[in-house]
XYZ file of C-alpha atoms in Angstrom:
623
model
C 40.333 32.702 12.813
C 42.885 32.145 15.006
C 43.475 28.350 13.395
C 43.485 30.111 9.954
C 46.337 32.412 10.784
C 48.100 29.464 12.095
C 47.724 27.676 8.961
C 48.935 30.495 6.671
C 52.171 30.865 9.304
C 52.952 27.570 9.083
C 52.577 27.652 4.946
C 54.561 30.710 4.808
C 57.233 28.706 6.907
C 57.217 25.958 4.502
C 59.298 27.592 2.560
C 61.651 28.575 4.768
C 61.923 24.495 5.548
C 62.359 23.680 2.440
C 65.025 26.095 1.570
C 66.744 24.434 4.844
C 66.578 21.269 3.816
C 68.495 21.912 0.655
C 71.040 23.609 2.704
C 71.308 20.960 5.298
C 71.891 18.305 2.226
C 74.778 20.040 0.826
C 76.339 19.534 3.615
C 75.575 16.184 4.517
C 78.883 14.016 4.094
C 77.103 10.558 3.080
C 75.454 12.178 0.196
C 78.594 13.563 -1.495
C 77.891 10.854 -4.391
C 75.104 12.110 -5.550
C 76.442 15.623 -5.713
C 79.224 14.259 -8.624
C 77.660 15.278 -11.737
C 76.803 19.004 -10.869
C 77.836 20.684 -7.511
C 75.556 22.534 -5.667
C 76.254 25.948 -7.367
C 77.533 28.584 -5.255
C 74.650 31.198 -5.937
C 72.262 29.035 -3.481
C 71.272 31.435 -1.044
C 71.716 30.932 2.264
C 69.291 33.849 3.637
C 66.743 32.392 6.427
C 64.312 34.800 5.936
C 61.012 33.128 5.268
C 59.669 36.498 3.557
C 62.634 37.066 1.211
C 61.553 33.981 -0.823
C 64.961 34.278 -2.837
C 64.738 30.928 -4.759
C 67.904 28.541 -5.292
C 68.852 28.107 -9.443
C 67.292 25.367 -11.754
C 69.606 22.762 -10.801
C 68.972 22.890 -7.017
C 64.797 23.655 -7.485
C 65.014 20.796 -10.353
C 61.238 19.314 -8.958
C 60.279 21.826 -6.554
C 56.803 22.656 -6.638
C 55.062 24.644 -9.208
C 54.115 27.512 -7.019
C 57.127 28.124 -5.239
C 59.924 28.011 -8.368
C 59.658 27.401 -12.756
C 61.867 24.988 -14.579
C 61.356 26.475 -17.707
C 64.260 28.029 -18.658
C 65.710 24.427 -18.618
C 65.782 21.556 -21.399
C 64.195 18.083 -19.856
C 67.400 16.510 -20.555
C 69.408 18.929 -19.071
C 66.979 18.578 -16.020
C 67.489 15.212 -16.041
C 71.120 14.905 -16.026
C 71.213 17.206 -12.626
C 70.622 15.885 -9.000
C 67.987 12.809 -10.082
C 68.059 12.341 -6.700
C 68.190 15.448 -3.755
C 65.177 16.783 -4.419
C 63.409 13.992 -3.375
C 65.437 13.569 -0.401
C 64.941 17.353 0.274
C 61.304 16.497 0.121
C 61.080 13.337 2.220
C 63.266 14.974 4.671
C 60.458 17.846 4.836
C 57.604 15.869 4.785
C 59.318 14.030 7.336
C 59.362 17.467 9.441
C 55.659 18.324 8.732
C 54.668 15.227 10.000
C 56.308 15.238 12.915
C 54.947 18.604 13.540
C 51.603 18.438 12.627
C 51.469 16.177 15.972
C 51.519 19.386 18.326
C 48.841 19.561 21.106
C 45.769 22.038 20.577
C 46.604 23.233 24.006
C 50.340 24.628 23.062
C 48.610 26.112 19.908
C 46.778 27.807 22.155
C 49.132 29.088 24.405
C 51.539 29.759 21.380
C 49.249 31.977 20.051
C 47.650 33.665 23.049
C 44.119 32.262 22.884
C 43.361 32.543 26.581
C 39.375 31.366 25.693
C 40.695 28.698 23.873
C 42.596 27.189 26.775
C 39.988 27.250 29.060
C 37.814 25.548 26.614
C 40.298 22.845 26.043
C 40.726 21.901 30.023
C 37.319 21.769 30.533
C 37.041 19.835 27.412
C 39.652 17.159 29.492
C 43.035 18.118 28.064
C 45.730 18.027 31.204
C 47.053 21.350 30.922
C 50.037 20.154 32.543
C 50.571 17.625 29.863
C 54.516 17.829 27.983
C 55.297 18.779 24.436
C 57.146 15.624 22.894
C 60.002 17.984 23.168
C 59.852 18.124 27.181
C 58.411 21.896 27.758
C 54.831 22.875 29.120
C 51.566 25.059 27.712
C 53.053 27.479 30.473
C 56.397 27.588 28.925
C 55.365 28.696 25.647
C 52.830 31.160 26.728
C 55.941 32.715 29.037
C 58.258 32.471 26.448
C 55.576 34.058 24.002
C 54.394 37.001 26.404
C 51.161 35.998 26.193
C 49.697 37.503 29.532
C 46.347 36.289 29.195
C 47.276 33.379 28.077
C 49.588 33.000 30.993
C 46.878 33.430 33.720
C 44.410 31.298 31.753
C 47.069 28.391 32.466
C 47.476 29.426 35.974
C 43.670 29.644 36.840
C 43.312 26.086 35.349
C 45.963 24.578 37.453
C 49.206 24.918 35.600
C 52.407 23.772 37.527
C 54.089 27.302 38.417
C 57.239 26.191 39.103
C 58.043 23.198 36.369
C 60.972 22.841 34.819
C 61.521 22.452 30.930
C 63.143 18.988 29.590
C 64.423 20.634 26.621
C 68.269 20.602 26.751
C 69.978 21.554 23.208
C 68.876 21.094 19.677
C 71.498 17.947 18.930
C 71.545 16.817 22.860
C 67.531 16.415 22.718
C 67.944 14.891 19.251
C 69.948 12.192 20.528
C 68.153 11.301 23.321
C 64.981 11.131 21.675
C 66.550 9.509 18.025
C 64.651 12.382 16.132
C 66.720 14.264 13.289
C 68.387 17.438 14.585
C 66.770 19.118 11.435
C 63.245 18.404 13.190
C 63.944 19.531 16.558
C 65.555 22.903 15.370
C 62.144 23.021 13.358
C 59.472 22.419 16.102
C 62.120 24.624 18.569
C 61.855 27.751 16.808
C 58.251 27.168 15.333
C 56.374 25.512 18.145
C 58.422 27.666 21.101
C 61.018 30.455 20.550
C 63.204 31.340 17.733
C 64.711 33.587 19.766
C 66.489 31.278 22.046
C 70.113 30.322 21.421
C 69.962 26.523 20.704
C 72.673 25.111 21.566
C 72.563 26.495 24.950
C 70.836 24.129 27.510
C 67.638 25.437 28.946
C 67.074 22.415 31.009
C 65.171 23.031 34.059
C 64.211 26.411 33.587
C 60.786 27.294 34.868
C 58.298 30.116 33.008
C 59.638 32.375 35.043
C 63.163 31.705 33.595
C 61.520 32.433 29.803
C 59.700 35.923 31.148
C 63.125 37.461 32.433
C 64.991 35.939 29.514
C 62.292 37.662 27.251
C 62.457 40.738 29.270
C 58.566 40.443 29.982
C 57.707 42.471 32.928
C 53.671 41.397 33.206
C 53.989 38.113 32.655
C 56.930 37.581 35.297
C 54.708 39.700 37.854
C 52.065 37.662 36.836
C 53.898 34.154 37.675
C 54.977 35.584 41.152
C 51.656 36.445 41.913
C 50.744 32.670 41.218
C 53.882 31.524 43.453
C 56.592 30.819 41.119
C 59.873 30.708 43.164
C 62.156 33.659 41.942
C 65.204 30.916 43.611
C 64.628 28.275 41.530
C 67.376 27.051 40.108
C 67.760 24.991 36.186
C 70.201 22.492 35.665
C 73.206 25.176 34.799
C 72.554 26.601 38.487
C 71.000 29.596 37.446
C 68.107 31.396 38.877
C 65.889 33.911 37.395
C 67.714 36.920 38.780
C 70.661 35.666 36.686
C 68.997 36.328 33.334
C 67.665 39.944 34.384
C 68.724 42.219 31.921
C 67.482 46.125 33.360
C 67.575 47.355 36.675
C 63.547 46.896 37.284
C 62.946 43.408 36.615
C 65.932 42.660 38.920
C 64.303 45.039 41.436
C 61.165 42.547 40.819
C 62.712 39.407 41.309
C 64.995 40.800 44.633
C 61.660 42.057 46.170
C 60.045 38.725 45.811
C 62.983 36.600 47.433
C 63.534 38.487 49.893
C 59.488 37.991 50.350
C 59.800 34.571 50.101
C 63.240 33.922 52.542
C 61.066 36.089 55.406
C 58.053 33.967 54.589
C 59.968 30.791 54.676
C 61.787 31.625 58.075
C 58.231 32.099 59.902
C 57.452 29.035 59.086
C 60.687 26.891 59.814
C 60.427 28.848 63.498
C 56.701 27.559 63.612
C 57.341 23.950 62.387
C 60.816 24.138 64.996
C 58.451 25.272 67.883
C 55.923 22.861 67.107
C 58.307 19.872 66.040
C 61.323 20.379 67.709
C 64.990 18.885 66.782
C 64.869 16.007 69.953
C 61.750 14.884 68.685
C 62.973 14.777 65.021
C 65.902 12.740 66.132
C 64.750 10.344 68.080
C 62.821 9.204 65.261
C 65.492 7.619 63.706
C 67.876 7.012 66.513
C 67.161 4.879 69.400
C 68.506 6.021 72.926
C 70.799 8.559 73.252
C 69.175 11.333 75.226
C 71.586 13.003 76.325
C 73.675 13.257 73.385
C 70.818 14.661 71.447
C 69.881 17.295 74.080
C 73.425 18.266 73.558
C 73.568 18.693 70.188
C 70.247 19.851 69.412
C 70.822 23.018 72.045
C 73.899 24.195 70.307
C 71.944 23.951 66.894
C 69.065 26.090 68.660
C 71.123 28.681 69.662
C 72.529 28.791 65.922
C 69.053 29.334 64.357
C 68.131 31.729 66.604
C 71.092 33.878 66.002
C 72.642 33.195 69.490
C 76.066 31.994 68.557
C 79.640 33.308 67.625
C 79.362 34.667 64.274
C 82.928 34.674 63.651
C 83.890 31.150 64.532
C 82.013 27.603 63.216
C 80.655 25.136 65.478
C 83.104 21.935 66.500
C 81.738 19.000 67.617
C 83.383 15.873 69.001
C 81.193 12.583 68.964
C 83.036 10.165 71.787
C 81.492 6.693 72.420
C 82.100 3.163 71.241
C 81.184 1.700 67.220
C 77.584 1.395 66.834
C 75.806 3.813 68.749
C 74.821 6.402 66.422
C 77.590 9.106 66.196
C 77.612 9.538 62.252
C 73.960 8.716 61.977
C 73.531 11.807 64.114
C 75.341 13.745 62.020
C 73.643 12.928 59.098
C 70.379 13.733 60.707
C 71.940 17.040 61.546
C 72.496 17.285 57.984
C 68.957 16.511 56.856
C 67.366 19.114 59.036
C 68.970 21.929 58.259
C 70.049 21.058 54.390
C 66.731 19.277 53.540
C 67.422 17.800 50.347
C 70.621 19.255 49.004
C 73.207 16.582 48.816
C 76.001 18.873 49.394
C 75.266 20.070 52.506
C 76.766 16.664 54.268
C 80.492 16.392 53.633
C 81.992 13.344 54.963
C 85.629 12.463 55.284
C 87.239 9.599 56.430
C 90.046 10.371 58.371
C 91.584 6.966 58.413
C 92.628 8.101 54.565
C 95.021 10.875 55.875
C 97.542 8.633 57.798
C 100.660 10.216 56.258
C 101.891 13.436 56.367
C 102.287 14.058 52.638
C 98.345 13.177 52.436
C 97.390 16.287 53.727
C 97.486 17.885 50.183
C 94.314 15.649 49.942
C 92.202 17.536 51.986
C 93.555 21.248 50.529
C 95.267 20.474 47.294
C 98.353 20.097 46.007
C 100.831 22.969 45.850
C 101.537 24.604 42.716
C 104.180 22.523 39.975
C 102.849 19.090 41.885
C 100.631 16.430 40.322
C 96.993 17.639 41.383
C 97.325 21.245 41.640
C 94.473 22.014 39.265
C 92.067 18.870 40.895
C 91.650 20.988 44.204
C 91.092 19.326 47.942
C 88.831 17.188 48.989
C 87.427 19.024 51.856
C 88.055 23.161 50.020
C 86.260 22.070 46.854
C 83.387 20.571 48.598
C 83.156 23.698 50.515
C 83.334 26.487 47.968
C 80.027 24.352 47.012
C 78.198 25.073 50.557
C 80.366 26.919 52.448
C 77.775 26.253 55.942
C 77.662 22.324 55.153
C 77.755 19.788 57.893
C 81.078 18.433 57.952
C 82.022 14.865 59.164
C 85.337 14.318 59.889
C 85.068 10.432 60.820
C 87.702 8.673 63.227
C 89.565 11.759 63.622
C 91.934 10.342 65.824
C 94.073 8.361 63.084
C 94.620 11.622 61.056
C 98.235 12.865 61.068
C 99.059 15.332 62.763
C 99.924 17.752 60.091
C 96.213 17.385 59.256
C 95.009 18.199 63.167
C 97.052 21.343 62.443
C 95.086 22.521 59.231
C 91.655 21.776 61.251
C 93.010 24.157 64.268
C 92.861 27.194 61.711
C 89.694 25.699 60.145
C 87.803 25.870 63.333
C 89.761 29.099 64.753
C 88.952 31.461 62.388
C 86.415 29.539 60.036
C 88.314 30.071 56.799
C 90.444 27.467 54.678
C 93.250 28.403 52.081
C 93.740 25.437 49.220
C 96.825 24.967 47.052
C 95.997 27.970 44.845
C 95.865 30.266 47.313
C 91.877 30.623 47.604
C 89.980 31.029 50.680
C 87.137 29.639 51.750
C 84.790 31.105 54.622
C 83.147 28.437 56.260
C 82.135 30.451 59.613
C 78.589 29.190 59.308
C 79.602 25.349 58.983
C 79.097 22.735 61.082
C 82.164 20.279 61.851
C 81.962 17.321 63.565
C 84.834 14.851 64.694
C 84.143 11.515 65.751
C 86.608 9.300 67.553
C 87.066 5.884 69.911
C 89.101 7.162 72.352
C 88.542 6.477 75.576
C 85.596 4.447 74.284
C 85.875 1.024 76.538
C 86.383 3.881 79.615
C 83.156 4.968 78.416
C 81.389 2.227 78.323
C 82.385 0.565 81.520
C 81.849 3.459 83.510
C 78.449 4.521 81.099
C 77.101 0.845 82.638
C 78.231 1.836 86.084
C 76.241 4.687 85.859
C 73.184 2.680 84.549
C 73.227 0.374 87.251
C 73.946 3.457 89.600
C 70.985 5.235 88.265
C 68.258 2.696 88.832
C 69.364 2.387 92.454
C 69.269 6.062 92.531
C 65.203 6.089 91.217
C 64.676 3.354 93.169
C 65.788 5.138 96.212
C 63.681 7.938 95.448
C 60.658 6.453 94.864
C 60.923 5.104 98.495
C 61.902 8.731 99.933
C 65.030 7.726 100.890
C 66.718 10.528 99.108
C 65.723 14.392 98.230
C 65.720 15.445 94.652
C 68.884 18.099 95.728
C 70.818 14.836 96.421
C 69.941 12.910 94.253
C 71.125 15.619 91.445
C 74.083 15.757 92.995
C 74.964 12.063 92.920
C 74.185 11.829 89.580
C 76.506 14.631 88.012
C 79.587 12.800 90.294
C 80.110 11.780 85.901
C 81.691 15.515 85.624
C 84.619 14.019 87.889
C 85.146 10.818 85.268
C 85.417 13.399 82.470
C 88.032 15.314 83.994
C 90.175 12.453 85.563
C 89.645 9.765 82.853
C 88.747 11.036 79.714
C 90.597 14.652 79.275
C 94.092 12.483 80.119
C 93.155 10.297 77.597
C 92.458 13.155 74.973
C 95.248 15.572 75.922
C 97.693 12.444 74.964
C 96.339 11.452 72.013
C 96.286 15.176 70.630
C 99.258 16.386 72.389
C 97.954 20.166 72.327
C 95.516 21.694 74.468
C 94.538 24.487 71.805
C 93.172 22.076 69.650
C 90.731 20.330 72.551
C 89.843 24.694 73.201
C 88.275 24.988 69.730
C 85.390 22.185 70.720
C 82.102 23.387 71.671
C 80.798 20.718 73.110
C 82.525 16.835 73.859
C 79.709 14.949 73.043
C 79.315 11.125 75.071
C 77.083 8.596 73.741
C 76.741 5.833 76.043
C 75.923 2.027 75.946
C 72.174 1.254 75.022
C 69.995 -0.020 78.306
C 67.829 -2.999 77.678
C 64.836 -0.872 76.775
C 66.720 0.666 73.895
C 67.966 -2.793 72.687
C 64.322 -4.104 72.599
C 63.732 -1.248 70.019
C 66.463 -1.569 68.453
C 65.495 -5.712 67.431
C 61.984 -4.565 66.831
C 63.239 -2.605 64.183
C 65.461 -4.738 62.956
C 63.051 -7.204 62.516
C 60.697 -4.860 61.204
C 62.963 -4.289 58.648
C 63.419 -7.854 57.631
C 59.194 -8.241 57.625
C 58.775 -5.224 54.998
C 61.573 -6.810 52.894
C 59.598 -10.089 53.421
C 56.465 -8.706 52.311
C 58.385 -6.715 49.466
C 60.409 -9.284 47.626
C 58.705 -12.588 48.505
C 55.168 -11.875 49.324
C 55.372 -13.205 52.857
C 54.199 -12.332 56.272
C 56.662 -12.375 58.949
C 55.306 -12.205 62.876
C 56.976 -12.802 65.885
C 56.261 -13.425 69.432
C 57.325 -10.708 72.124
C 59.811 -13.250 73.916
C 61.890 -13.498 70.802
C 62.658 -9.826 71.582
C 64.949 -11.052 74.832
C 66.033 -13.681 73.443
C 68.139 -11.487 70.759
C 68.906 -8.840 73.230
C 71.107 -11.138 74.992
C 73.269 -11.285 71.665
C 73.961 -7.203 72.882
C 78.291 -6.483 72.934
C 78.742 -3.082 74.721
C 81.408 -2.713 72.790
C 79.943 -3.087 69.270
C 76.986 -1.285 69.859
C 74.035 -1.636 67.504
C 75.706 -3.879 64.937
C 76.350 -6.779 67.374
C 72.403 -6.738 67.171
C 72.010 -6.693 63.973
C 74.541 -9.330 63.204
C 72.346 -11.479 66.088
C 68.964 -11.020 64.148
C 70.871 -12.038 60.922
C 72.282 -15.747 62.381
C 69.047 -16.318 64.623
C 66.391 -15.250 62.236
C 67.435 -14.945 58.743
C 69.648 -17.300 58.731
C 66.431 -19.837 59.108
C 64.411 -17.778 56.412
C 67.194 -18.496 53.865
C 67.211 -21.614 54.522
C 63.637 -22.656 54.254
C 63.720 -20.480 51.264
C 66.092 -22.693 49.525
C 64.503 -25.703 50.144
C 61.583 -24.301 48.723
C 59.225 -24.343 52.065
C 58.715 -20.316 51.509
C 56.037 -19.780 48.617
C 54.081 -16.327 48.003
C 51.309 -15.547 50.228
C 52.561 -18.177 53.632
C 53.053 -16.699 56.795
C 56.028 -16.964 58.878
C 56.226 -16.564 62.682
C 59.216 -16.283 64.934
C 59.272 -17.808 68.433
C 60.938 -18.816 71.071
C 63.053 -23.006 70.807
C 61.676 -25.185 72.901
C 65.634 -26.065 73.756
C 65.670 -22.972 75.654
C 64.366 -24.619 78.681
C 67.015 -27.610 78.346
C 69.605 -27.549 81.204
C 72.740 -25.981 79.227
C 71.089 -24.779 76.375
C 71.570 -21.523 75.037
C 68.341 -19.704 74.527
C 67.793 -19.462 70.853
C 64.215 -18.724 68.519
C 62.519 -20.825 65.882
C 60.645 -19.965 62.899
C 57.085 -21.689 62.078
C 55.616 -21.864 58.347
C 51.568 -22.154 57.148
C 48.859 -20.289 56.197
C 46.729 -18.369 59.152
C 46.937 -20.407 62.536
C 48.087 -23.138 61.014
C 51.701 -23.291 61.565
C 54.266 -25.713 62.139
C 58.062 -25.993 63.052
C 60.333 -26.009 60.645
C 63.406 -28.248 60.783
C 66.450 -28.033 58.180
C 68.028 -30.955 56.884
C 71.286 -29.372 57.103
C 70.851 -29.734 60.812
């Protein structure tokens, strides 16, 4: 029965189509030539009601069919003589819109009409109930959009995707994309979903939940919470459901279920934190470091736990030499706490601000200069997510001028731009990084190292307590003061400025442990590419490990490694590449040069081609 009544809708709507299509020719531009002999008379009515069935005259229903108009009260060469040609294009464009329709999924039938047995009989039959309309919505968004509560939880108990978003932009904008006629896509829209929906509004991204609060459906939104839909989800315009609430108790709905669903999601970030904690997160991705981490992952600890300053932002300043992971730690602040939103990492570089005028960069122009209506760099980023992580990288080549407007930023946590606005950014995160003092740093970070492995080796052998050997190890806190804060103070040239830093943050040269891991991973790196793009195996042997380490400069850090791995390793893999000694499926392994053990000889590796064990060396001819 239910099939039936869809089949008399739709032939009830045929009408309605066809008495579109007429309309939608007369305006049609290209086909002004064949309106020359007659116009379109101006008594063609333009109602939209299917049920009206107010018929156009005998020159614009000149071969409709029998039972929907009569050309009788018109000679056959007066019929003749008008419009030989739009009602056939009326009628191609119509059967053109049938057929595209007639395509539609039992399943959305279903749902569109509330058949709740139907759908369960279809899954189990092996229809995906998660499957898309060729228009880009769901069986879930139609029975939301419909108010079909039975329907609805037929779709969840099946598996339906709570939370999808539609793919349905606009009537012309989906039209283009998928090079179908507008005419058909405003056809299937308002048939095959809602004809209550404005359409050419985007509803891109909006989840079922979106369509029960636009549709004012109390049961069926209660219904989708129940199931787990998010009540923050967001569509493409940036709207969540809340948005689109229209009465006082479906916003009381969707309030009580965030504010569910924010305490639910805070007991579990403080179980995953206890049970993963930040260090450990970190050093996942950067090598060495310790104590920089334990730093910074402290002062983020207190700030999730709500045992911070409320009214000021924290201020970071990463000091070390290039290469050792200062804005890579940032970033990884960034990630944890912002997950995957893309604009909770701002990064500026600082070299860019120079000049003094450029400090309408960061907050915008003035008003009646070039820019004013562009905004800053740094205040429109941040009316976007006000408690980003903010990098501001080599700090010390800004002007000073711009040193001046980051004093108030990290004073009172608020930013005016050039139209006045301002921006609270008390729960932000800044971080400055900077070279100064870095070559201090270094020489007196190795100093240390060296210092320190005397000190353990000391203790091992009991010549020294743990009380002094704590002791002897902090003597660092004197280099800070006497080296370091001089070098600061003169570069900034204002002690108010250095007052507004947490926490001076020192990341210090890598020991030869670190650098081991750091070429493992290097060449770990180069193997999945291998394996990726070529189809080979690379191997190497765990002396080729010091052999690059030696290529270490303290003063470039990480890079200098990476640079080392690059001339020693694959250099030699481009090369036998090119002279076509690489072929899918060979093996590569990287070892030690026999020339390391000539007197003179730098120490150096070699790579060895074949299949399995057996390898041999290779030698280029450019050599």
């Amino acid at each position: 029965m239910m099939f039936n009544f869809a089949s008399r809708s739709v032939s009830r709507k045929m009408f309605c189509h066809y008495q579109r299509s007429l309309e939608a020719i007369s305006e049609l531009q290209p086909l002004q030539h064949l309106m020359q002999r007659s116009p379109l008379p101006a008594t063609v009515s333009t109602s939209t009601d299917c049920t009206s069935q107010v018929l156009p005259p005998v020159a614009a229903r000149r071969h409709a069919p029998q039972p929907i108009g009569s050309c009788a009260g018109a000679s056959s060469k007066e019929r003749s003589g008008r419009w030989p040609r739009l009602p056939v294009l009326a009628t191609g464009l119509l059967a053109s819109v049938w057929a595209v329709m007639d395509d539609e999924s039992r399943l959305f039938m279903a749902a569109r009409f509330g058949d709740a047995q139907e759908i369960r009989q279809l899954v189990a039959a092996g229809e995906d109930v998660n499957q898309r309309h060729p228009l880009g919505w769901t069986a879930l968004h139609v029975a939301a959009v419909r108010g079909h509560l039975e329907a609805v939880q037929a779709l969840l108990d099946v598996g339906a995707q709570v939370d999808s978003g539609d793919e349905f932009c606009s009537v012309f904008s989906t039209a283009r994309e998928k090079r179908i006629n507008s005419l058909n896509v405003l056809v299937r829209r308002e048939d095959e979903f809602s004809d209550r929906l404005n359409n050419r509004v985007s509803f891109r991204g909006c989840t079922p939940l979106h369509y029960a609060v636009l549709m004012d459906r109390h049961d069926v939104a209660a219904a989708l919470l129940r199931a787990g839909a998010s009540p923050v989800a967001r569509n493409d315009s940036g709207h969540s459901p809340i948005d689109y609430a229209r009465d006082e108790e479906m916003r009381q709905l969707l309030t009580i279920a965030e504010q569910k669903l924010v305490a639910e999601q805070k007991a579990r970030e403080a179980e995953e934190r206890r049970r993963f904690p930040l260090e450990k997160r970190i050093k996942e991705k950067i090598v060495g470091q310790d104590g920089a981490i334990a730093t910074v992952a402290s002062a983020i600890r207190r700030k999730e736990n709500g045992w911070y300053d409320e009214e000021h932002p924290l201020v970071f300043l990463f000091l070390g030499s290039s290469g050792i992971g200062k804005t890579e730690l940032a970033k990884q602040i960034a990630a944890y706490l912002h997950k995957n939103n893309n604009k909770g990492f701002i990064r500026l570089d600082m070299s860019e601000y120079q000049e003094k005028h450029e400090v309408a960069k960061l907050i915008g122009s003035p008003p009646g200069y070039i820019g004013h209506d562009d905004g800053g760099q740094l205040t429109k980023r941040l009316r976007g997510c006000p408690n980003a992580v903010v990098l501001f990288d080599e700090v010390d080549k800004a002007h000073a001028d711009v040193l001046t407007v980051l004093l108030q930023l990290f004073d009172e946590g608020r930013l005016t731009d050039g139209k006045g606005r301002t921006i609270e950014c008390k729960d932000a995160i800044f971080v400055m990084t900077s070279n100064l003092a870095s070559n201090e740093i270094a020489d007196h970070a190795m100093e240390l190292r060296r210092e320190a492995e005397r000190l353990a080796r000391e203790r091992y052998e009991g010549k020294i307590d743990d009380v002094e050997f704590t002791e002897r190890v902090n003597i660092s806190r004197c280099f800070k003061d006497s080296v370091v804060q001089p070098i600061l103070k003169r570069h900034f040239l204002r002690d108010e400025f250095l007052g507004r830093i947490n926490e001076v943050v020192y990341f210090l040269p890598f020991s030869r442990p670190e650098l081991r891991q750091l070429v493992t991973r290097e060449l770990q790196f180069w193997a999945d590419r291998a394996k990726k793009k070529h189809d080979i195996e690379l191997k190497w042997d765990r002396r080729v490990l010091d052999v690059l380490v030696d290529g270490y400069n303290v003063y470039y850090g990480a890079r200098s490694i990476k640079h080392e791995v690059e001339r020693q390793v694959v250099n030699q893999l481009a090369d036998a590449h090119e002279q076509q000694k690489l072929t899918p499926g060979c093996a590569v392994f990287v070892t030690v040069s026999d020339r390391a053990a000539e007197p003179g000889a730098g120490r150096s590796v070699k790579i060895q081609l074949g299949s399995g064990t057996d390898l041999e060396d290779y030698v280029s001819p450019l050599r």
